[in-house]
């Protein structure tokens, strides 16, 4: 299991409060993701000039990159109310019907992990997104009938870590899909500088830059590491800031490149148990007792971006860089795929 510190998911209520306090509330405060931010800005401004509800928006990317934050900003910047739900909370069509029928005109409906919504609800959503109406089934069997229900116009913002799991008809009904990318280190430094100032922490830039470089390209993780470094500095007030960062992060198994315990164990399994691959993600997951979806949605995108793993039609393969990172000798060139 991954540790609390390096998991890209929000975990407990204290964590959520902490995240809430650091969340940027407008597009101008949102660091990075320039392409998606520019596209969203245009979409919102055009809708405002035409006095209509903005098109439905799909936000895709690994956890902790700012999908929920952007959904909140869409509501805030367009002066609309926001309703929040998530795919796992919509376990049948009735849940979605209740949600949709209680929307106020123009409201922004955010559905996190939309790929995990029940299939029957997904089908109901097609009509709701396109025509702002749903058909409610009454009764069962031969006596069943459907009652059409008009909905107020609304903007759906869906978030997913797995676009591939969304049915095409659902994907096609979003007017815009924004793909969020991992952040560059200098962008994470901006996130951390802002967070440190909001939290009233006096941490020098080189120490913040070190945290930024070890945050897996993810603002949520950057903020969480900052919190642990702050704890460390509270307990060891005389330690120099840059050394304190190294000590705090070593304590939580964050390696110099930002790989956490789960990243390292996936890489190790790939190299040591499967000779560097190719291997299927489900075999990797079973060998580690981990969830295949977590590996696919959280670990893999980061290892691929770091140039440590590649996806091939035959499975996942460790690059020679991965062997080096683990201080192991790669097999002879004629045996490696890369
Ligand atoms: N671009 C950004 N600038 C500053 N802070 C950010 C940015 N993106 C995310 N954050 C910070 O990271 C935290 C996590 O972001 P958020 O909850 O929006 O991620 P998410 O992609 O929705 O994750 P999940 O898919 O797990 O819900 C937020 O509390 C916010 O403080």
Tab-separated table of C-alpha atoms and ligand atoms in Angstrom:
chain	number	residue	atom	x	y	z
A	1	UNK	CA	0.000	0.000	0.000
A	2	UNK	CA	1.146	3.526	-0.679
A	3	UNK	CA	1.739	5.784	2.330
A	4	UNK	CA	-0.545	8.682	3.226
A	5	UNK	CA	2.176	11.121	2.355
A	6	UNK	CA	2.718	10.160	-1.225
A	7	UNK	CA	-0.717	8.955	-2.234
A	8	UNK	CA	-2.169	11.204	-4.934
A	9	UNK	CA	-5.666	10.812	-3.443
A	10	UNK	CA	-7.101	13.044	-0.689
A	11	UNK	CA	-7.459	10.880	2.395
A	12	UNK	CA	-8.893	12.220	5.626
A	13	UNK	CA	-11.016	15.235	6.681
A	14	UNK	CA	-7.962	17.146	7.985
A	15	UNK	CA	-6.330	16.603	4.608
A	16	UNK	CA	-9.431	17.889	2.816
A	17	UNK	CA	-9.531	21.031	5.016
A	18	UNK	CA	-5.864	21.632	4.297
A	19	UNK	CA	-6.439	21.217	0.547
A	20	UNK	CA	-9.460	23.488	0.668
A	21	UNK	CA	-7.413	26.267	2.268
A	22	UNK	CA	-4.813	26.101	-0.499
A	23	UNK	CA	-7.157	25.748	-3.479
A	24	UNK	CA	-6.886	28.584	-6.005
A	25	UNK	CA	-10.329	30.100	-6.560
A	26	UNK	CA	-9.951	31.660	-10.008
A	27	UNK	CA	-8.265	30.835	-13.317
A	28	UNK	CA	-5.805	33.696	-12.774
A	29	UNK	CA	-4.539	32.092	-9.538
A	30	UNK	CA	-4.338	28.604	-11.064
A	31	UNK	CA	-0.701	27.697	-11.725
A	32	UNK	CA	0.349	25.875	-14.929
A	33	UNK	CA	-1.831	23.862	-17.372
A	34	UNK	CA	-1.650	26.898	-19.668
A	35	UNK	CA	-3.314	25.142	-22.619
A	36	UNK	CA	-6.336	23.845	-20.674
A	37	UNK	CA	-6.655	27.128	-18.763
A	38	UNK	CA	-6.605	29.125	-22.042
A	39	UNK	CA	-9.216	26.829	-23.597
A	40	UNK	CA	-11.474	26.993	-20.535
A	41	UNK	CA	-11.136	30.746	-20.324
A	42	UNK	CA	-12.301	31.120	-23.932
A	43	UNK	CA	-15.204	28.715	-23.420
A	44	UNK	CA	-16.412	30.562	-20.294
A	45	UNK	CA	-16.042	34.026	-21.783
A	46	UNK	CA	-17.883	33.090	-24.989
A	47	UNK	CA	-20.758	31.578	-22.967
A	48	UNK	CA	-20.965	34.711	-20.852
A	49	UNK	CA	-21.041	37.000	-23.909
A	50	UNK	CA	-23.815	34.874	-25.470
A	51	UNK	CA	-25.683	34.659	-22.116
A	52	UNK	CA	-25.861	30.865	-22.216
A	53	UNK	CA	-24.709	28.054	-19.934
A	54	UNK	CA	-21.169	26.923	-20.785
A	55	UNK	CA	-20.786	23.633	-22.705
A	56	UNK	CA	-20.240	20.398	-20.808
A	57	UNK	CA	-16.601	19.907	-19.831
A	58	UNK	CA	-14.578	16.724	-19.333
A	59	UNK	CA	-11.335	16.959	-17.350
A	60	UNK	CA	-8.962	14.030	-17.667
A	61	UNK	CA	-5.692	13.213	-15.951
A	62	UNK	CA	-4.050	11.498	-12.990
A	63	UNK	CA	-5.260	12.314	-9.442
A	64	UNK	CA	-4.216	15.517	-7.682
A	65	UNK	CA	-3.539	17.647	-10.781
A	66	UNK	CA	-6.416	20.060	-10.208
A	67	UNK	CA	-9.591	18.642	-11.802
A	68	UNK	CA	-11.806	19.378	-8.776
A	69	UNK	CA	-10.171	22.785	-8.394
A	70	UNK	CA	-10.928	23.625	-12.037
A	71	UNK	CA	-14.564	22.511	-11.659
A	72	UNK	CA	-14.896	24.861	-8.682
A	73	UNK	CA	-13.282	27.645	-10.692
A	74	UNK	CA	-15.685	27.090	-13.615
A	75	UNK	CA	-18.591	27.680	-11.209
A	76	UNK	CA	-16.885	30.566	-9.421
A	77	UNK	CA	-15.673	32.411	-12.535
A	78	UNK	CA	-19.046	32.088	-14.254
A	79	UNK	CA	-20.945	33.088	-11.107
A	80	UNK	CA	-22.910	29.848	-10.960
A	81	UNK	CA	-23.858	27.495	-8.144
A	82	UNK	CA	-21.902	24.228	-7.876
A	83	UNK	CA	-23.241	20.765	-7.029
A	84	UNK	CA	-20.681	18.042	-6.369
A	85	UNK	CA	-21.089	14.293	-6.726
A	86	UNK	CA	-19.020	11.321	-7.800
A	87	UNK	CA	-19.364	8.261	-10.005
A	88	UNK	CA	-19.338	5.722	-7.148
A	89	UNK	CA	-22.185	7.640	-5.414
A	90	UNK	CA	-24.384	7.188	-8.510
A	91	UNK	CA	-25.005	3.469	-8.305
A	92	UNK	CA	-28.250	3.446	-10.269
A	93	UNK	CA	-30.256	5.688	-12.612
A	94	UNK	CA	-32.520	6.817	-9.741
A	95	UNK	CA	-29.562	8.469	-7.964
A	96	UNK	CA	-28.816	10.506	-11.062
A	97	UNK	CA	-32.497	11.368	-11.668
A	98	UNK	CA	-32.726	12.744	-8.100
A	99	UNK	CA	-29.590	14.799	-8.604
A	100	UNK	CA	-30.582	16.208	-12.003
A	101	UNK	CA	-34.153	17.008	-11.051
A	102	UNK	CA	-32.986	19.142	-8.114
A	103	UNK	CA	-30.573	21.331	-10.123
A	104	UNK	CA	-31.250	25.062	-10.279
A	105	UNK	CA	-31.050	26.748	-13.730
A	106	UNK	CA	-27.466	27.289	-14.880
A	107	UNK	CA	-25.948	25.204	-12.086
A	108	UNK	CA	-22.585	23.491	-12.566
A	109	UNK	CA	-22.799	19.777	-11.763
A	110	UNK	CA	-19.418	18.218	-10.995
A	111	UNK	CA	-19.164	14.432	-11.189
A	112	UNK	CA	-15.765	13.175	-10.057
A	113	UNK	CA	-14.617	9.725	-11.237
A	114	UNK	CA	-17.392	9.811	-13.810
A	115	UNK	CA	-16.096	6.552	-15.345
A	116	UNK	CA	-17.313	4.732	-12.211
A	117	UNK	CA	-20.967	5.722	-12.584
A	118	UNK	CA	-23.555	2.939	-13.062
A	119	UNK	CA	-24.189	2.044	-16.701
A	120	UNK	CA	-27.943	2.748	-16.429
A	121	UNK	CA	-27.191	6.246	-15.092
A	122	UNK	CA	-24.698	6.841	-17.871
A	123	UNK	CA	-27.399	6.144	-20.448
A	124	UNK	CA	-29.762	8.560	-18.707
A	125	UNK	CA	-27.029	11.180	-18.787
A	126	UNK	CA	-26.784	11.120	-22.615
A	127	UNK	CA	-30.273	12.590	-22.998
A	128	UNK	CA	-29.843	14.953	-20.063
A	129	UNK	CA	-26.638	16.407	-21.522
A	130	UNK	CA	-28.009	16.754	-25.021
A	131	UNK	CA	-31.650	17.765	-24.597
A	132	UNK	CA	-31.862	18.731	-20.911
A	133	UNK	CA	-34.486	16.135	-20.256
A	134	UNK	CA	-34.702	12.616	-18.829
A	135	UNK	CA	-37.218	9.817	-19.047
A	136	UNK	CA	-38.225	8.466	-15.671
A	137	UNK	CA	-39.387	4.854	-15.690
A	138	UNK	CA	-42.446	4.160	-13.593
A	139	UNK	CA	-43.529	0.601	-12.749
A	140	UNK	CA	-41.999	-2.665	-13.884
A	141	UNK	CA	-42.465	-5.273	-16.628
A	142	UNK	CA	-45.297	-4.903	-19.183
A	143	UNK	CA	-47.004	-2.165	-17.148
A	144	UNK	CA	-43.881	0.032	-17.079
A	145	UNK	CA	-44.076	3.455	-18.683
A	146	UNK	CA	-41.745	6.409	-19.001
A	147	UNK	CA	-42.524	9.967	-17.949
A	148	UNK	CA	-40.451	12.707	-19.613
A	149	UNK	CA	-39.038	15.306	-17.230
A	150	UNK	CA	-37.681	18.641	-18.451
A	151	UNK	CA	-34.450	19.772	-16.740
A	152	UNK	CA	-33.093	23.280	-16.295
A	153	UNK	CA	-30.015	24.017	-18.436
A	154	UNK	CA	-26.851	23.023	-16.581
A	155	UNK	CA	-23.148	22.513	-17.219
A	156	UNK	CA	-21.775	19.097	-16.458
A	157	UNK	CA	-18.115	18.970	-15.469
A	158	UNK	CA	-16.922	15.365	-15.430
A	159	UNK	CA	-13.541	14.325	-14.090
A	160	UNK	CA	-11.814	11.072	-14.876
A	161	UNK	CA	-8.461	9.442	-14.382
A	162	UNK	CA	-9.369	6.904	-17.104
A	163	UNK	CA	-10.832	8.415	-20.295
A	164	UNK	CA	-10.479	5.008	-21.926
A	165	UNK	CA	-13.203	3.616	-19.641
A	166	UNK	CA	-15.805	6.161	-20.761
A	167	UNK	CA	-18.302	4.978	-23.366
A	168	UNK	CA	-17.944	6.847	-26.679
A	169	UNK	CA	-21.492	8.287	-26.625
A	170	UNK	CA	-20.734	9.884	-23.239
A	171	UNK	CA	-17.335	11.193	-24.284
A	172	UNK	CA	-18.836	12.678	-27.461
A	173	UNK	CA	-21.387	14.712	-25.533
A	174	UNK	CA	-18.779	16.880	-23.831
A	175	UNK	CA	-18.192	20.114	-25.747
A	176	UNK	CA	-14.628	20.257	-24.483
A	177	UNK	CA	-12.123	17.787	-23.056
A	178	UNK	CA	-9.161	19.163	-21.130
A	179	UNK	CA	-6.231	16.793	-20.635
A	180	UNK	CA	-4.276	17.740	-17.526
A	181	UNK	CA	-0.556	17.008	-17.647
A	182	UNK	CA	1.933	16.498	-14.819
A	183	UNK	CA	3.417	19.837	-13.711
A	184	UNK	CA	6.943	21.004	-14.412
A	185	UNK	CA	9.187	21.550	-11.380
A	186	UNK	CA	9.168	25.345	-11.766
A	187	UNK	CA	5.352	25.308	-11.769
A	188	UNK	CA	5.307	23.233	-8.587
A	189	UNK	CA	7.727	25.725	-7.087
A	190	UNK	CA	5.144	28.437	-7.776
A	191	UNK	CA	2.427	26.277	-6.148
A	192	UNK	CA	4.646	25.732	-3.095
A	193	UNK	CA	5.680	29.390	-2.835
A	194	UNK	CA	1.999	30.353	-2.836
A	195	UNK	CA	1.096	27.629	-0.292
A	196	UNK	CA	4.016	28.539	2.024
A	197	UNK	CA	2.920	32.158	1.969
A	198	UNK	CA	-0.733	31.242	2.671
A	199	UNK	CA	0.403	29.060	5.585
A	200	UNK	CA	2.789	31.755	6.879
A	201	UNK	CA	5.849	29.486	6.499
A	202	UNK	CA	9.286	30.963	6.023
A	203	UNK	CA	11.053	28.327	3.913
A	204	UNK	CA	13.862	29.452	1.581
A	205	UNK	CA	13.425	28.971	-2.188
A	206	UNK	CA	16.164	26.294	-2.589
A	207	UNK	CA	14.385	24.132	-0.002
A	208	UNK	CA	11.012	24.664	-1.728
A	209	UNK	CA	12.650	23.860	-5.078
A	210	UNK	CA	13.864	20.542	-3.666
A	211	UNK	CA	10.320	19.679	-2.509
A	212	UNK	CA	8.990	20.696	-5.949
A	213	UNK	CA	11.417	18.326	-7.688
A	214	UNK	CA	10.257	15.409	-5.543
A	215	UNK	CA	6.495	15.916	-5.863
A	216	UNK	CA	5.742	13.536	-8.760
A	217	UNK	CA	4.646	16.485	-10.904
A	218	UNK	CA	1.527	16.735	-8.681
A	219	UNK	CA	0.373	19.814	-6.713
A	220	UNK	CA	-1.515	17.720	-4.143
A	221	UNK	CA	1.676	15.818	-3.321
A	222	UNK	CA	3.734	19.039	-3.290
A	223	UNK	CA	1.413	20.558	-0.686
A	224	UNK	CA	1.437	17.377	1.374
A	225	UNK	CA	5.239	17.163	1.386
A	226	UNK	CA	5.341	20.820	2.405
A	227	UNK	CA	3.184	19.980	5.406
A	228	UNK	CA	5.519	17.182	6.493
A	229	UNK	CA	8.590	19.386	6.009
A	230	UNK	CA	6.897	22.020	8.157
A	231	UNK	CA	6.362	19.358	10.885
A	232	UNK	CA	9.991	18.336	10.637
A	233	UNK	CA	11.184	21.930	10.961
A	234	UNK	CA	8.942	22.448	13.990
A	235	UNK	CA	10.498	19.459	15.751
A	236	UNK	CA	14.076	20.245	14.582
A	237	UNK	CA	14.167	24.069	14.612
A	238	UNK	CA	17.971	24.316	14.379
A	239	UNK	CA	18.412	22.130	11.319
A	240	UNK	CA	19.239	24.039	8.131
A	241	UNK	CA	16.156	24.162	5.803
A	242	UNK	CA	17.684	22.317	2.843
A	243	UNK	CA	18.946	19.484	5.115
A	244	UNK	CA	15.584	19.367	6.869
A	245	UNK	CA	13.873	18.757	3.509
A	246	UNK	CA	16.197	15.811	2.760
A	247	UNK	CA	15.694	14.308	6.220
A	248	UNK	CA	11.897	14.747	6.182
A	249	UNK	CA	11.483	13.255	2.708
A	250	UNK	CA	13.840	10.357	3.415
A	251	UNK	CA	11.725	9.597	6.481
A	252	UNK	CA	8.681	9.223	4.211
A	253	UNK	CA	10.406	7.119	1.519
A	254	UNK	CA	10.345	9.790	-1.171
A	255	UNK	CA	13.427	9.203	-3.285
A	256	UNK	CA	15.545	12.001	-4.854
A	257	UNK	CA	13.610	11.710	-8.098
A	258	UNK	CA	10.232	11.849	-6.348
A	259	UNK	CA	9.339	8.161	-6.660
A	260	UNK	CA	7.327	7.004	-3.670
A	261	UNK	CA	7.190	3.555	-2.158
A	262	UNK	CA	4.515	2.293	-4.566
A	263	UNK	CA	6.315	3.639	-7.661
A	264	UNK	CA	9.532	1.986	-6.515
A	265	UNK	CA	7.887	-1.334	-5.731
A	266	UNK	CA	6.177	-1.427	-9.155
A	267	UNK	CA	9.487	-0.657	-10.859
A	268	UNK	CA	11.313	-3.234	-8.753
A	269	UNK	CA	8.718	-5.919	-9.501
A	270	UNK	CA	8.929	-5.171	-13.221
A	271	UNK	CA	12.709	-5.419	-13.212
A	272	UNK	CA	13.403	-8.108	-10.610
A	273	UNK	CA	10.422	-10.443	-10.946
A	274	UNK	CA	9.670	-10.034	-14.656
A	275	UNK	CA	13.188	-9.414	-16.007
A	276	UNK	CA	12.186	-5.911	-17.159
A	277	UNK	CA	9.066	-7.076	-19.042
A	278	UNK	CA	7.082	-7.080	-21.192
A	279	UNK	CA	4.414	-7.881	-18.623
A	280	UNK	CA	0.697	-7.122	-18.358
A	281	UNK	CA	-0.473	-4.656	-15.724
A	282	UNK	CA	-2.711	-7.251	-14.070
A	283	UNK	CA	0.248	-9.632	-13.516
A	284	UNK	CA	2.232	-6.756	-12.034
A	285	UNK	CA	-0.694	-5.856	-9.770
A	286	UNK	CA	-1.182	-9.447	-8.577
A	287	UNK	CA	2.515	-9.847	-7.822
A	288	UNK	CA	2.351	-6.787	-5.554
A	289	UNK	CA	-1.111	-7.375	-4.067
A	290	UNK	CA	-2.095	-3.937	-5.422
A	291	UNK	CA	-5.105	-2.743	-7.331
A	292	UNK	CA	-4.537	-2.797	-11.138
A	293	UNK	CA	-6.541	0.429	-11.563
A	294	UNK	CA	-4.263	2.283	-9.115
A	295	UNK	CA	-1.200	1.095	-10.978
A	296	UNK	CA	-2.670	2.090	-14.325
A	297	UNK	CA	-4.097	5.459	-13.282
A	298	UNK	CA	-1.525	6.646	-10.736
A	299	UNK	CA	1.825	4.856	-11.011
A	300	UNK	CA	2.209	4.173	-14.725
A	301	UNK	CA	1.628	7.691	-16.072
A	302	UNK	CA	4.353	9.008	-13.770
A	303	UNK	CA	6.886	6.250	-14.532
A	304	UNK	CA	6.248	6.728	-18.254
A	305	UNK	CA	6.719	10.483	-17.983
A	306	UNK	CA	9.974	9.917	-16.093
A	307	UNK	CA	11.234	7.693	-18.909
A	308	UNK	CA	11.436	4.681	-16.585
A	309	UNK	CA	8.740	2.547	-18.208
A	310	UNK	CA	7.114	2.250	-21.626
A	311	UNK	CA	3.892	0.664	-22.742
A	312	UNK	CA	4.187	-1.730	-25.686
A	313	UNK	CA	1.515	-3.881	-27.354
A	314	UNK	CA	3.005	-6.862	-25.454
A	315	UNK	CA	2.978	-5.198	-22.033
A	316	UNK	CA	4.960	-2.869	-19.799
A	317	UNK	CA	8.731	-2.699	-20.256
A	318	UNK	CA	11.379	-1.145	-17.988
A	319	UNK	CA	13.782	1.192	-19.800
A	320	UNK	CA	17.553	1.022	-19.245
A	321	UNK	CA	17.097	4.214	-17.186
A	322	UNK	CA	14.896	2.205	-14.783
A	323	UNK	CA	17.650	-0.367	-14.199
A	324	UNK	CA	20.122	2.428	-13.564
A	325	UNK	CA	17.741	4.149	-11.170
A	326	UNK	CA	17.544	0.941	-9.118
A	327	UNK	CA	21.349	0.537	-9.254
A	328	UNK	CA	21.014	-2.667	-11.255
A	329	UNK	CA	22.788	-3.706	-14.430
A	330	UNK	CA	20.464	-3.885	-17.424
A	331	UNK	CA	20.565	-7.134	-19.433
A	332	UNK	CA	22.799	-7.172	-22.529
A	333	UNK	CA	21.584	-4.818	-25.266
A	334	UNK	CA	20.368	-7.673	-27.492
A	335	UNK	CA	18.036	-8.835	-24.721
A	336	UNK	CA	16.488	-5.480	-23.853
A	337	UNK	CA	13.654	-4.143	-25.892
A	338	UNK	CA	14.849	-0.586	-25.216
B	1	LIG	N1	-2.794	24.503	-10.653
B	1	LIG	C1	-2.807	24.524	-9.332
B	1	LIG	N2	-2.323	25.587	-8.665
B	1	LIG	C2	-2.277	25.581	-7.319
B	1	LIG	N3	-2.724	24.556	-6.534
B	1	LIG	C3	-3.222	23.497	-7.155
B	1	LIG	C4	-3.309	23.421	-8.571
B	1	LIG	N4	-3.858	22.246	-8.904
B	1	LIG	C5	-4.115	21.595	-7.771
B	1	LIG	N5	-3.732	22.340	-6.707
B	1	LIG	C6	-3.772	21.936	-5.303
B	1	LIG	O1	-3.791	20.508	-5.253
B	1	LIG	C7	-4.890	20.020	-4.501
B	1	LIG	C8	-5.514	18.877	-5.263
B	1	LIG	O2	-6.194	19.362	-6.397
B	1	LIG	P1	-7.592	18.746	-6.876
B	1	LIG	O3	-8.383	18.224	-5.726
B	1	LIG	O4	-8.246	19.772	-7.737
B	1	LIG	O5	-7.076	17.546	-7.754
B	1	LIG	P2	-7.924	16.490	-8.602
B	1	LIG	O6	-7.244	16.398	-9.953
B	1	LIG	O7	-9.350	16.832	-8.596
B	1	LIG	O8	-7.679	15.165	-7.830
B	1	LIG	P3	-8.703	13.910	-7.726
B	1	LIG	O9	-8.810	13.361	-9.098
B	1	LIG	O10	-7.974	13.003	-6.775
B	1	LIG	O11	-9.983	14.446	-7.155
B	1	LIG	C9	-5.827	21.222	-4.305
B	1	LIG	O12	-6.216	21.350	-2.997
B	1	LIG	C10	-5.006	22.447	-4.622
B	1	LIG	O13	-4.595	23.062	-3.420
